[in-house]
Tab-separated table of C-alpha atoms in Angstrom:
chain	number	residue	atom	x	y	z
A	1	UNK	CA	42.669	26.370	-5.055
A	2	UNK	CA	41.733	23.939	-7.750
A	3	UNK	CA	41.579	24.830	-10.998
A	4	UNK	CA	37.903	26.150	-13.044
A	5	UNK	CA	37.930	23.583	-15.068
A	6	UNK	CA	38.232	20.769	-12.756
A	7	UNK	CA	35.669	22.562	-10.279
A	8	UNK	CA	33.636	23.114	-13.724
A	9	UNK	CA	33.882	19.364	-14.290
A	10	UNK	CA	32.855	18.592	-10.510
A	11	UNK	CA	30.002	20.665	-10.601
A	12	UNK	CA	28.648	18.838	-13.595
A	13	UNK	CA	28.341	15.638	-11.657
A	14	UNK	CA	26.510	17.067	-8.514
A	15	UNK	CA	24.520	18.949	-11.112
A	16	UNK	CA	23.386	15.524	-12.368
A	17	UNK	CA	23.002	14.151	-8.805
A	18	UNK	CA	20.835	17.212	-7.862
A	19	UNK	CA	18.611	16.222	-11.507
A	20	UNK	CA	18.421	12.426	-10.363
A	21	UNK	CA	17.173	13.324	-6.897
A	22	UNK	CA	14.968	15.387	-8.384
A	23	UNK	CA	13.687	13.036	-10.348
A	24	UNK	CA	13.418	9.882	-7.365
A	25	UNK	CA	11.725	12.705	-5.451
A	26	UNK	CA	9.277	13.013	-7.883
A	27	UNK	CA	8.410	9.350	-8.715
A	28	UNK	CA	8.235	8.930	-5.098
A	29	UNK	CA	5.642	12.105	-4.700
A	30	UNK	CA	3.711	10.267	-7.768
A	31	UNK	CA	3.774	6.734	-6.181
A	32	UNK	CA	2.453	8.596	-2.517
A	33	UNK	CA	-0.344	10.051	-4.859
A	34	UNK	CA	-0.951	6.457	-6.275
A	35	UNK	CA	-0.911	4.405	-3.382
A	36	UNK	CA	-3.151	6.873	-1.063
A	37	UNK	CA	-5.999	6.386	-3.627
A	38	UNK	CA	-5.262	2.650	-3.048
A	39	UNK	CA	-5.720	2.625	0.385
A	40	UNK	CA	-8.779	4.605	0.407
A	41	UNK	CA	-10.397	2.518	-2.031
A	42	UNK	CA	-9.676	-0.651	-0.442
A	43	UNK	CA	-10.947	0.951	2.779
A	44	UNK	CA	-13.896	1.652	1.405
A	45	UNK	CA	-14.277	-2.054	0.295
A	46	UNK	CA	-13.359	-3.240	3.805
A	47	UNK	CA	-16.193	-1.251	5.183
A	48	UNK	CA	-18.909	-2.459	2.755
A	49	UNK	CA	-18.036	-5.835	3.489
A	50	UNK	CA	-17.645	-5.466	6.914
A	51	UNK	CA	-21.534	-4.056	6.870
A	52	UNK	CA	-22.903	-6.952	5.211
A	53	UNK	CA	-20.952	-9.681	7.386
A	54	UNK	CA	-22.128	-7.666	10.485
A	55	UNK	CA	-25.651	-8.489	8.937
A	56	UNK	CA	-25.393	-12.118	9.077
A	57	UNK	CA	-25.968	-13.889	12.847
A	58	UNK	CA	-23.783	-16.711	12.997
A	59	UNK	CA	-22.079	-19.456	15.805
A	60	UNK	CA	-19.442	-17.029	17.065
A	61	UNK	CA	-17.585	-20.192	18.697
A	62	UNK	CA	-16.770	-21.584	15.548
A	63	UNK	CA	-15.286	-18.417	13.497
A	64	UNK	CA	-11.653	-17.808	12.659
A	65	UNK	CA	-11.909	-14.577	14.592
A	66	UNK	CA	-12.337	-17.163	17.906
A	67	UNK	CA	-10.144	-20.158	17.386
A	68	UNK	CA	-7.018	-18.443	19.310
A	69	UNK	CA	-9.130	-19.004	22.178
A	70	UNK	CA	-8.601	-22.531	22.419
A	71	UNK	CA	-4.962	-23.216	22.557
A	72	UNK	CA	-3.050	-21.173	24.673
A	73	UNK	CA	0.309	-23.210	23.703
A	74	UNK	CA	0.613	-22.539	20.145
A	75	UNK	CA	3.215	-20.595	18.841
A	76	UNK	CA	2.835	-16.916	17.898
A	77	UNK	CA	3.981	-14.769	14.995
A	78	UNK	CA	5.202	-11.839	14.079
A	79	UNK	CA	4.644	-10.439	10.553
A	80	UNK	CA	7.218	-7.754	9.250
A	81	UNK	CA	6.385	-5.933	6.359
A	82	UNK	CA	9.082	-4.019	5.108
A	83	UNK	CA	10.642	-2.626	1.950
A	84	UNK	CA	11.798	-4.980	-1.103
A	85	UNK	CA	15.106	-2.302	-1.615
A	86	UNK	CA	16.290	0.048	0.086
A	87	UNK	CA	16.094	3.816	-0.589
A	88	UNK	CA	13.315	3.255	1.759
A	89	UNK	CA	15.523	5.887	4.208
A	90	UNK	CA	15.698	4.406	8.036
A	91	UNK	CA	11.949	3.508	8.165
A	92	UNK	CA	12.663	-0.248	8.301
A	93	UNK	CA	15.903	0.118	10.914
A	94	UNK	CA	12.378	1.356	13.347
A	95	UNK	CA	10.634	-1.169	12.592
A	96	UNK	CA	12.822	-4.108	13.141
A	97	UNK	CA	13.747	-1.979	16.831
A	98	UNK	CA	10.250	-1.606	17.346
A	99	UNK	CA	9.551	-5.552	16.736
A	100	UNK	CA	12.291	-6.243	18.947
A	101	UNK	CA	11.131	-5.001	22.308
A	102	UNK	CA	8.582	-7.328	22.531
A	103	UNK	CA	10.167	-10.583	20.404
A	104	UNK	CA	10.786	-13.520	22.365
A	105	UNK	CA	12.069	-16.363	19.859
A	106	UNK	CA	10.643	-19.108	22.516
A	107	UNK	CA	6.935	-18.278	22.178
A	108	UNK	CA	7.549	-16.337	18.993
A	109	UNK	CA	7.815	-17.235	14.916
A	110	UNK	CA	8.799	-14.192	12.617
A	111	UNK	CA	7.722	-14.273	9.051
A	112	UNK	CA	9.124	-11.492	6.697
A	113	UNK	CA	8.080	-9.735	3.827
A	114	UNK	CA	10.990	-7.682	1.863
A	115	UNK	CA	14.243	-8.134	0.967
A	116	UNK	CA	15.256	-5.290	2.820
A	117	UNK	CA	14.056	-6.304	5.960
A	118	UNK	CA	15.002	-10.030	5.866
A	119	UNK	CA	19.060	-8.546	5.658
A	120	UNK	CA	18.134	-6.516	8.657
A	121	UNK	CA	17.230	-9.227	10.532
A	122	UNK	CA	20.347	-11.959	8.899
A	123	UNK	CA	22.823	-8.623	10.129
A	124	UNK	CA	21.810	-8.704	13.508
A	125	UNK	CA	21.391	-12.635	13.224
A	126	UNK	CA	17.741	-13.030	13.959
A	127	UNK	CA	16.232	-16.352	12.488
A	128	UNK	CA	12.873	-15.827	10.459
A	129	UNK	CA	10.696	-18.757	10.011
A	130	UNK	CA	9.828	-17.997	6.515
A	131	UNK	CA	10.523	-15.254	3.766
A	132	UNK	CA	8.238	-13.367	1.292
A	133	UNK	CA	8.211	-10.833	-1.140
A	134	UNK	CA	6.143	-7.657	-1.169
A	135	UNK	CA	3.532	-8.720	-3.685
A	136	UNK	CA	2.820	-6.164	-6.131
A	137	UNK	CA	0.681	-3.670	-5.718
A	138	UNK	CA	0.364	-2.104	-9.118
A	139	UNK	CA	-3.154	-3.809	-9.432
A	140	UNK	CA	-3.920	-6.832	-7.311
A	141	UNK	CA	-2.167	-7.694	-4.185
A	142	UNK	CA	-1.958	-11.915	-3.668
A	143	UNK	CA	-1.416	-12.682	-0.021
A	144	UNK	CA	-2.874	-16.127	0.141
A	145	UNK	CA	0.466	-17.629	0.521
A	146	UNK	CA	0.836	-14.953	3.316
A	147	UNK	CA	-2.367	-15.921	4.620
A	148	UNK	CA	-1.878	-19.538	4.229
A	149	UNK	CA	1.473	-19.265	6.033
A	150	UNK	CA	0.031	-17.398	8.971
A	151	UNK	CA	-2.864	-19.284	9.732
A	152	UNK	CA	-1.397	-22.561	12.037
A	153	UNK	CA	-0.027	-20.000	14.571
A	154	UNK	CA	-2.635	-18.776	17.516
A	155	UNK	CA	-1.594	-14.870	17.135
A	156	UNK	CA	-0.998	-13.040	14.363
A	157	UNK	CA	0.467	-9.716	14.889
A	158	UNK	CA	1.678	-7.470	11.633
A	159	UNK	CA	4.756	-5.014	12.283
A	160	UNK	CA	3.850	-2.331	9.479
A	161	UNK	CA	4.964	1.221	8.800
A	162	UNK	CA	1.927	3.714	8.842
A	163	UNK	CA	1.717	6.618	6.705
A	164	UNK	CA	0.671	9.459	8.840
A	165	UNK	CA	1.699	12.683	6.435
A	166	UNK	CA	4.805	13.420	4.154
A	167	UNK	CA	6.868	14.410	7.373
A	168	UNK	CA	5.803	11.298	9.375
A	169	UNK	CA	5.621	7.859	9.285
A	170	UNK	CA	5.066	5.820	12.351
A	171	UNK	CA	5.299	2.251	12.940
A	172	UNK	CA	2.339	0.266	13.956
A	173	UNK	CA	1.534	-3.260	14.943
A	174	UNK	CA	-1.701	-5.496	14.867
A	175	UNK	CA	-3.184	-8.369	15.826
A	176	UNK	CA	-5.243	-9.309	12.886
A	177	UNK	CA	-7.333	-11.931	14.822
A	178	UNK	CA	-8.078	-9.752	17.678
A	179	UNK	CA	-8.867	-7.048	15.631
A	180	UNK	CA	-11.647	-9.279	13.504
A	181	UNK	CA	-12.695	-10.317	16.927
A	182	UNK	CA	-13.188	-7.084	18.366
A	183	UNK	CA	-14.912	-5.346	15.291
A	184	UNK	CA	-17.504	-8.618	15.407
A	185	UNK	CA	-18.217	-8.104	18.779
A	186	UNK	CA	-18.939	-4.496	18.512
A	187	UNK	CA	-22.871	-3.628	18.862
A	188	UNK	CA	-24.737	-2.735	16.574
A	189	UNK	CA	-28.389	-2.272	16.785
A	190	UNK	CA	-29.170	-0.100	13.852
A	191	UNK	CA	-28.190	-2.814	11.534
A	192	UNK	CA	-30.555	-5.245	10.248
A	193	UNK	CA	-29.812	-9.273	10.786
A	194	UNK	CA	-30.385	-11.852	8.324
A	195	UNK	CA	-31.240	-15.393	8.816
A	196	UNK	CA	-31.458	-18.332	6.828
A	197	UNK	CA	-35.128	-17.881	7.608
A	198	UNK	CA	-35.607	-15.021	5.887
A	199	UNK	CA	-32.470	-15.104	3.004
A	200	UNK	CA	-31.291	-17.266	0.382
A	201	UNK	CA	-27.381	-18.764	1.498
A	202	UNK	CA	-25.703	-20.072	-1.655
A	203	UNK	CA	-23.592	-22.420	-0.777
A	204	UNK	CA	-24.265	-21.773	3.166
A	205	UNK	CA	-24.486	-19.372	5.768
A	206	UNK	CA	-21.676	-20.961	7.005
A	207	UNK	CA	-19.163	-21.157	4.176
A	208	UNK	CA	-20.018	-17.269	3.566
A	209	UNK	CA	-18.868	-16.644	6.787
A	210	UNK	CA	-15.863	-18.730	6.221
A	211	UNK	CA	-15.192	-16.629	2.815
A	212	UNK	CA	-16.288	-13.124	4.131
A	213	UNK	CA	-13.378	-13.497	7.031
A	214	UNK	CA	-10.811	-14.663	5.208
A	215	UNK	CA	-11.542	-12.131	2.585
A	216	UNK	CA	-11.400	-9.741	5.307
A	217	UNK	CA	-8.575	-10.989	6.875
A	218	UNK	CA	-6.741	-10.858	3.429
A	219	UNK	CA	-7.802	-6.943	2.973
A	220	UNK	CA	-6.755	-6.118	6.797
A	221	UNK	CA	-3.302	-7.474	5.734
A	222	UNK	CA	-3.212	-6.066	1.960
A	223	UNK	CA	-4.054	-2.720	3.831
A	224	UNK	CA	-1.120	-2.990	5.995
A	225	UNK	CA	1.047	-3.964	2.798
A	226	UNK	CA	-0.460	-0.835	1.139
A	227	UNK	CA	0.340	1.336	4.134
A	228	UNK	CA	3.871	0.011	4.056
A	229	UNK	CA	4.137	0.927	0.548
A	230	UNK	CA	2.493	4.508	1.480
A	231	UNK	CA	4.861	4.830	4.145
A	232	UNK	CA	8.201	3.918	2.223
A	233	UNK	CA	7.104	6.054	-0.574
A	234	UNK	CA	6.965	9.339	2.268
A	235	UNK	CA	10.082	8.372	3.603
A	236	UNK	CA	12.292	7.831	0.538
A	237	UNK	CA	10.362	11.363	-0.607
A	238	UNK	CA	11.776	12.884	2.265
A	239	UNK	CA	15.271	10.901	1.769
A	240	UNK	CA	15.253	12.235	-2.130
A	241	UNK	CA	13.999	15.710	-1.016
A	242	UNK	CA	17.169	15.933	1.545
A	243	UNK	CA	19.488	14.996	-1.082
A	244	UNK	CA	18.289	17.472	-3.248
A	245	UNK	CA	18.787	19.766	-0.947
A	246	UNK	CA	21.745	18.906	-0.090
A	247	UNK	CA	23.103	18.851	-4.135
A	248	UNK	CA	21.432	22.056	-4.519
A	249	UNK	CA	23.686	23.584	-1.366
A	250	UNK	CA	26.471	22.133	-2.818
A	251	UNK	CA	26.215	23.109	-6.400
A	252	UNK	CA	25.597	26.616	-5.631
A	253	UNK	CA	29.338	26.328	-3.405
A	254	UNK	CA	30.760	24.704	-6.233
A	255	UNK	CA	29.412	27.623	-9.041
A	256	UNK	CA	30.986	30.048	-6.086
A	257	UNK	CA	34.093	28.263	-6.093
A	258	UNK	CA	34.273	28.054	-9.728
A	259	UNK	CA	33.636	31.734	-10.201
A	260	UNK	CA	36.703	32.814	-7.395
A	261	UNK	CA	38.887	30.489	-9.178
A	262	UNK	CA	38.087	31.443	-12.821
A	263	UNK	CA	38.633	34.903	-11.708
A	264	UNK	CA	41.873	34.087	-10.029
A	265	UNK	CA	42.973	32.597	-13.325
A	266	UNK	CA	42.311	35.570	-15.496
A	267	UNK	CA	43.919	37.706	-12.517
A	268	UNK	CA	47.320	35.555	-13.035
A	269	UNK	CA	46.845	36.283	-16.851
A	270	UNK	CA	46.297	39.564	-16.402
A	271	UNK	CA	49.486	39.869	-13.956
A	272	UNK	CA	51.546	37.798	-16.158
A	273	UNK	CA	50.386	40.161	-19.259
A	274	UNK	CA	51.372	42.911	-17.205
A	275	UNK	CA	54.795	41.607	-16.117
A	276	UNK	CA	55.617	40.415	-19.539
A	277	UNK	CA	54.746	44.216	-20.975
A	278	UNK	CA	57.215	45.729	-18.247
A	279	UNK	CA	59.764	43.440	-19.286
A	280	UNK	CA	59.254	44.362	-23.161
A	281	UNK	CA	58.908	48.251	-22.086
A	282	UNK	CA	62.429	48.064	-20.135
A	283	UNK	CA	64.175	45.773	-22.934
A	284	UNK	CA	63.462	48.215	-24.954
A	285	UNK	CA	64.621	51.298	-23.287
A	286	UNK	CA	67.792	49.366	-22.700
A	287	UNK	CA	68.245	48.599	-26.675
A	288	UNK	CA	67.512	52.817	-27.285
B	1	UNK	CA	-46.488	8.162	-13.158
B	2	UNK	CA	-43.912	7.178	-15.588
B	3	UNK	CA	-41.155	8.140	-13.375
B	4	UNK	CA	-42.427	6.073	-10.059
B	5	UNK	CA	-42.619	3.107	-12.481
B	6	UNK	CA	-38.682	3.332	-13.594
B	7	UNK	CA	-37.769	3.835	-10.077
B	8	UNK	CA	-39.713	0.749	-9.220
B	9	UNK	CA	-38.261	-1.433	-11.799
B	10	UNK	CA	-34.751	-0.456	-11.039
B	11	UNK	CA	-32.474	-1.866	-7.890
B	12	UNK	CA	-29.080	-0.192	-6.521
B	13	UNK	CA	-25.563	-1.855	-7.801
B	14	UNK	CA	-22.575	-1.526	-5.924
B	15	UNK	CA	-19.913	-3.809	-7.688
B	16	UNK	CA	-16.689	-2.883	-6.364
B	17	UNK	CA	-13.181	-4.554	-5.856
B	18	UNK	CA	-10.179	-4.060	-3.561
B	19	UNK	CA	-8.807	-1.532	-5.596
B	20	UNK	CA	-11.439	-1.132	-8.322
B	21	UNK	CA	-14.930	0.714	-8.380
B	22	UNK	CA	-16.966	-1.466	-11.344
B	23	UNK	CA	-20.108	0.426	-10.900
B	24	UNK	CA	-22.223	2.439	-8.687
B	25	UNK	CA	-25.700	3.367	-9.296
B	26	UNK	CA	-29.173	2.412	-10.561
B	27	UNK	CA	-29.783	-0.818	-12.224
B	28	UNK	CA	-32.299	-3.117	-13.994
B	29	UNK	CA	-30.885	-6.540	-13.600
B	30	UNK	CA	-27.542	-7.936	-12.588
B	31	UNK	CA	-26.307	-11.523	-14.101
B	32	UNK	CA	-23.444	-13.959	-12.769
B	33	UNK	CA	-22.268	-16.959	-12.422
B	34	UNK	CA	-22.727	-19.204	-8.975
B	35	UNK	CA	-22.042	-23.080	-8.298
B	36	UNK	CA	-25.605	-23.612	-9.626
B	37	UNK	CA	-25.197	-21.716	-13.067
B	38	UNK	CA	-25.893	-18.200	-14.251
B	39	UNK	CA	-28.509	-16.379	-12.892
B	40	UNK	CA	-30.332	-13.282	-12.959
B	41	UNK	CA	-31.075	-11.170	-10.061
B	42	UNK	CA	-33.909	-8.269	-10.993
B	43	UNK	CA	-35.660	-5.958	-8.873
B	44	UNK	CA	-37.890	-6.771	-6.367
B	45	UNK	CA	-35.496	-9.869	-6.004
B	46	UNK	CA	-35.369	-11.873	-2.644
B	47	UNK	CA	-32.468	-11.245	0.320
B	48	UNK	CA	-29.704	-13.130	-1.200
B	49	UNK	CA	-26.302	-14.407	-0.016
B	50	UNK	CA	-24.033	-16.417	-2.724
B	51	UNK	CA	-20.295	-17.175	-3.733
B	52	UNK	CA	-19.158	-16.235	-6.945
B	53	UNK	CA	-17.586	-18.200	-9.626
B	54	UNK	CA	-15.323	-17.376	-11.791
B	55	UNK	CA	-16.828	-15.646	-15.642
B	56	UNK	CA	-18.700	-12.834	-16.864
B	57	UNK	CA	-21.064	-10.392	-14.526
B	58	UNK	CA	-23.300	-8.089	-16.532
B	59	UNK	CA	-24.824	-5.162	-14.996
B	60	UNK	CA	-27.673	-4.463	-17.095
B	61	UNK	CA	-28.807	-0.029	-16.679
B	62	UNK	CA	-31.107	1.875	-18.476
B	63	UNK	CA	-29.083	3.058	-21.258
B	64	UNK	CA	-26.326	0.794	-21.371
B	65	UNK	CA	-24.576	-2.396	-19.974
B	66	UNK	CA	-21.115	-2.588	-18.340
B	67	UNK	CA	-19.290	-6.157	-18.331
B	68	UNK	CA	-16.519	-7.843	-16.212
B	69	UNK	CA	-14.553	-10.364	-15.518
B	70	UNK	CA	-14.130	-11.816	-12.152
B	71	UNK	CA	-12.173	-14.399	-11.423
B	72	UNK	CA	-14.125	-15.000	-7.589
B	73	UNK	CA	-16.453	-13.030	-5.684
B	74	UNK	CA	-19.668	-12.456	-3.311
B	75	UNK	CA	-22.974	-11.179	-4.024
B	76	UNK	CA	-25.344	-9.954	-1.408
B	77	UNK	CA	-28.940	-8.257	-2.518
B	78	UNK	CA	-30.661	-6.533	0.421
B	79	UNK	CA	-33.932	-4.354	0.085
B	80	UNK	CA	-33.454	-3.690	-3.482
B	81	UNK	CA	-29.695	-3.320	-2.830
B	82	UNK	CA	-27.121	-5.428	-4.951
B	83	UNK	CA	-23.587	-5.521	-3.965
B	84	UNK	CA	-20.902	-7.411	-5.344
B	85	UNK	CA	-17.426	-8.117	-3.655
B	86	UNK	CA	-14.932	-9.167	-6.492
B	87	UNK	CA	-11.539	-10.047	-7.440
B	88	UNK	CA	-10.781	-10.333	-3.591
C-alpha cells in the first residue's frame, strides 16, 4: 500500500482535475446557452427575409437558386464545418465518416472549415481544395470568403453537426442551392406579390433579388456554422461532464485509500508503541 | 378621436440583424441612407424596396429615438410596415 501522504498528494491533483472539468463543463453549458439564442435569432431573421423575397415575382431562370441547372459537368463541393480545437469530443471523427460515404474526389472538391477537421482529413490523407477558419461568432459571423469560395462549383452541399439536445448531436448535410430552390418554389397564395408596377425598386428589382439570395445564402450557411458551434459546445459538455464524473469516482477511491492507509500507519505506530513498551516492561523485570 | 389619429400617423418598424433585434414596434418616421442620399420614409409611405448604404438609420417613436450604425442593409415598407435587414 502506498503511503497517506503520497495518496494525500495524488488526490490533490485529481481534486484539481475534477475543479477544471468542472469548470470546462460549465463554460461549455454557458456557451450552449449563448449560442442557442444565436440561432434562434438568426432564424428568426431568415424567416422575415425569406417573407419579403417570397413577395417579390421575379425571372426564376436567371436566380442563383437555378444556375446548377445548366452545367451538369462542373465540379461539386463539399463543405465541412468542424471544430477550430479539439475538446470538441468525437463529434468531428462522425462527421468526416459521414462525408465519406458519399465523397468521390473525381466529381468532388472539399473545402474545410476548422483546424480540427482539416488534421482529420491530412491523417487519413484526404486532399481539401481550400482551408478556412471558423469565423467568430461572438458577434458577426463573415462568410463572404466562404461564400465567394463556394460559388464557381454547381453543388454546394455543407457537412455540419446539428444540435438536437445536450445528449445528442447528429450530423447533417445540405445542399444550400437546392434548398433556396426548393423554399422559392414552394406555393404560397396567402402572400401578397409586388411588382415594379405597383413598388418603388431602389437600385432594381433585380439587384434586390441578387442581394436578398446571397444574403440568404450567407445566413443558411452562418446557421450551419452556428449549429456547429451549438453542437460542439453539447458534445464537449458531455465530454467535460464524463470527466467529472470520472475525477469525482476517482477522488472519492483515492480519499478511501487514503483513509485505509492513514489508519494502517497509526496501526504500525500503535504496534510499534506497544512492542517497544513490552520490551521496556521485560528489561526492566530483568534489571529487578 | 385623439387616439385613431396617433395610430394613423404611426407605421410598424422591424429593424433587426442576424444576431441583433434593433427595434420592434410603433413608429413615426424611419431615416437612412440609400445610393440616392438620405431619406425619410413616414407613414402612409409608398411599397418600397431599396439597398442600404453604409451610415446612420434613425428610428424616430413617440417618445424617443433609437440610432444605429449599419454598415449595409435592405429596407422594405409594405402596408404601413417598415422592415430593415442589417449588418447581413
Amino acid at each position: 500500500m502506498s503511503r497517506a501522504s503520497a495518496i494525500e498528494k495524488e488526490s490533490v491533483q485529481i481534486s484539481t482535475i475534477q475543479d477544471l472539468t468542472g469548470v470546462f463543463e460549465s463554460i461549455a453549458s454557458t456557451q450552449v446557452a449563448k449560442v442557442k439564442n444565436k440561432v434562434d435569432l438568426s432564424g428568426e431573421f431568415f424567416q422575415l427575409l425569406w417573407d419579403r423575397y417570397r413577395s417579390i415575382r421575379i425571372d426564376p431562370a436567371s436566380r442563383i437558386t437555378a444556375r446548377a441547372l445548366g452545367d451538369e459537368k462542373a465540379r461539386k463541393v463539399y463543405v465541412i464545418i468542424s471544430a477550430e480545437a479539439g475538446l470538441s469530443g468525437d463529434i468531428d471523427l462522425r462527421l468526416i465518416e459521414t462525408m465519406m460515404q458519399n465523397y468521390d474526389p473525381k466529381t468532388t472538391d472539399i473545402i474545410v472549415l476548422g483546424s480540427h477537421g482539416a488534421n482529420q482529413l491530412t491523417q487519413r490523407g484526404i486532399h481539401f481544395e481550400r482551408f478556412f477558419q471558423v469565423p467568430e461568432t461572438d458577434k458577426y459571423i463573415n462568410v463572404d470568403p466562404v461564400i465567394e469560395a463556394v460559388m464557381p462549383y454547381s453543388q454546394i452541399i455543407v457537412y455540419y453537426e446539428e444540435y438536437i439536445s445536450l445528449g445528442v448531436q447528429e450530423i447533417k448535410s445540405i445542399d444550400l442551392i437546392s434548398r433556396m430552390k426548393t423554399l422559392g418554389e414552394t406555393d404560397d397564395s396567402s402572400e401578397e406579390i409586388m411588382t415594379a408596377e405597383d413598388t418603388i425598386f431602389e437600385p432594381s428589382l433585380d439587384e434586390i433579388a441578387d442581394r436578398m439570395e446571397m444574403t440568404m445564402m450567407t445566413i443558411a450557411l452562418s446557421q450551419a456554422i452556428l449549429e456547429s458551434n451549438l453542437a460542439q459546445a453539447a458534445s464537449r459538455f458531455n465530454s467535460m461532464a464524463v470527466a467529472k464524473k470520472r475525477a469525482t469516482e476517482l477522488l472519492t477511491d483515492y480519499q478511501l485509500e487514503f483513509h485505509r492507509a492513514k489508519r494502517s500507519e497509526s496501526d504500525r505506530r500503535l504496534r510499534e508503541v506497544m512492542i517497544s513498551i513490552k520490551k521496556k516492561k521485560a528489561h526492566a523485570k530483568g534489571i529487578h | 378621436m385623439a387616439d385613431k389619429e396617433s395610430v394613423s400617423n404611426q407605421m410598424t418598424v422591424i429593424a433587426r440583424a442576424p444576431f441583433h433585434l434593433y427595434y420592434e414596434g410603433p413608429a413615426e418616421s424611419v431615416t437612412a441612407v440609400n445610393k440616392i442620399g438620405k431619406f425619410d420614409i413616414l407613414p402612409g409611405h409608398a411599397d418600397f424596396f431599396s439597398m442600404l448604404d453604409p451610415g446612420e438609420v434613425v428610428i424616430g417613436t413617440n417618445t424617443d429615438q433609437v440610432v444605429f450604425t449599419i454598415h449595409n442593409g435592405i429596407i422594405t415598407v409594405r402596408d404601413n410596415e417598415v422592415m430593415l435587414f442589417v449588418n447581413m
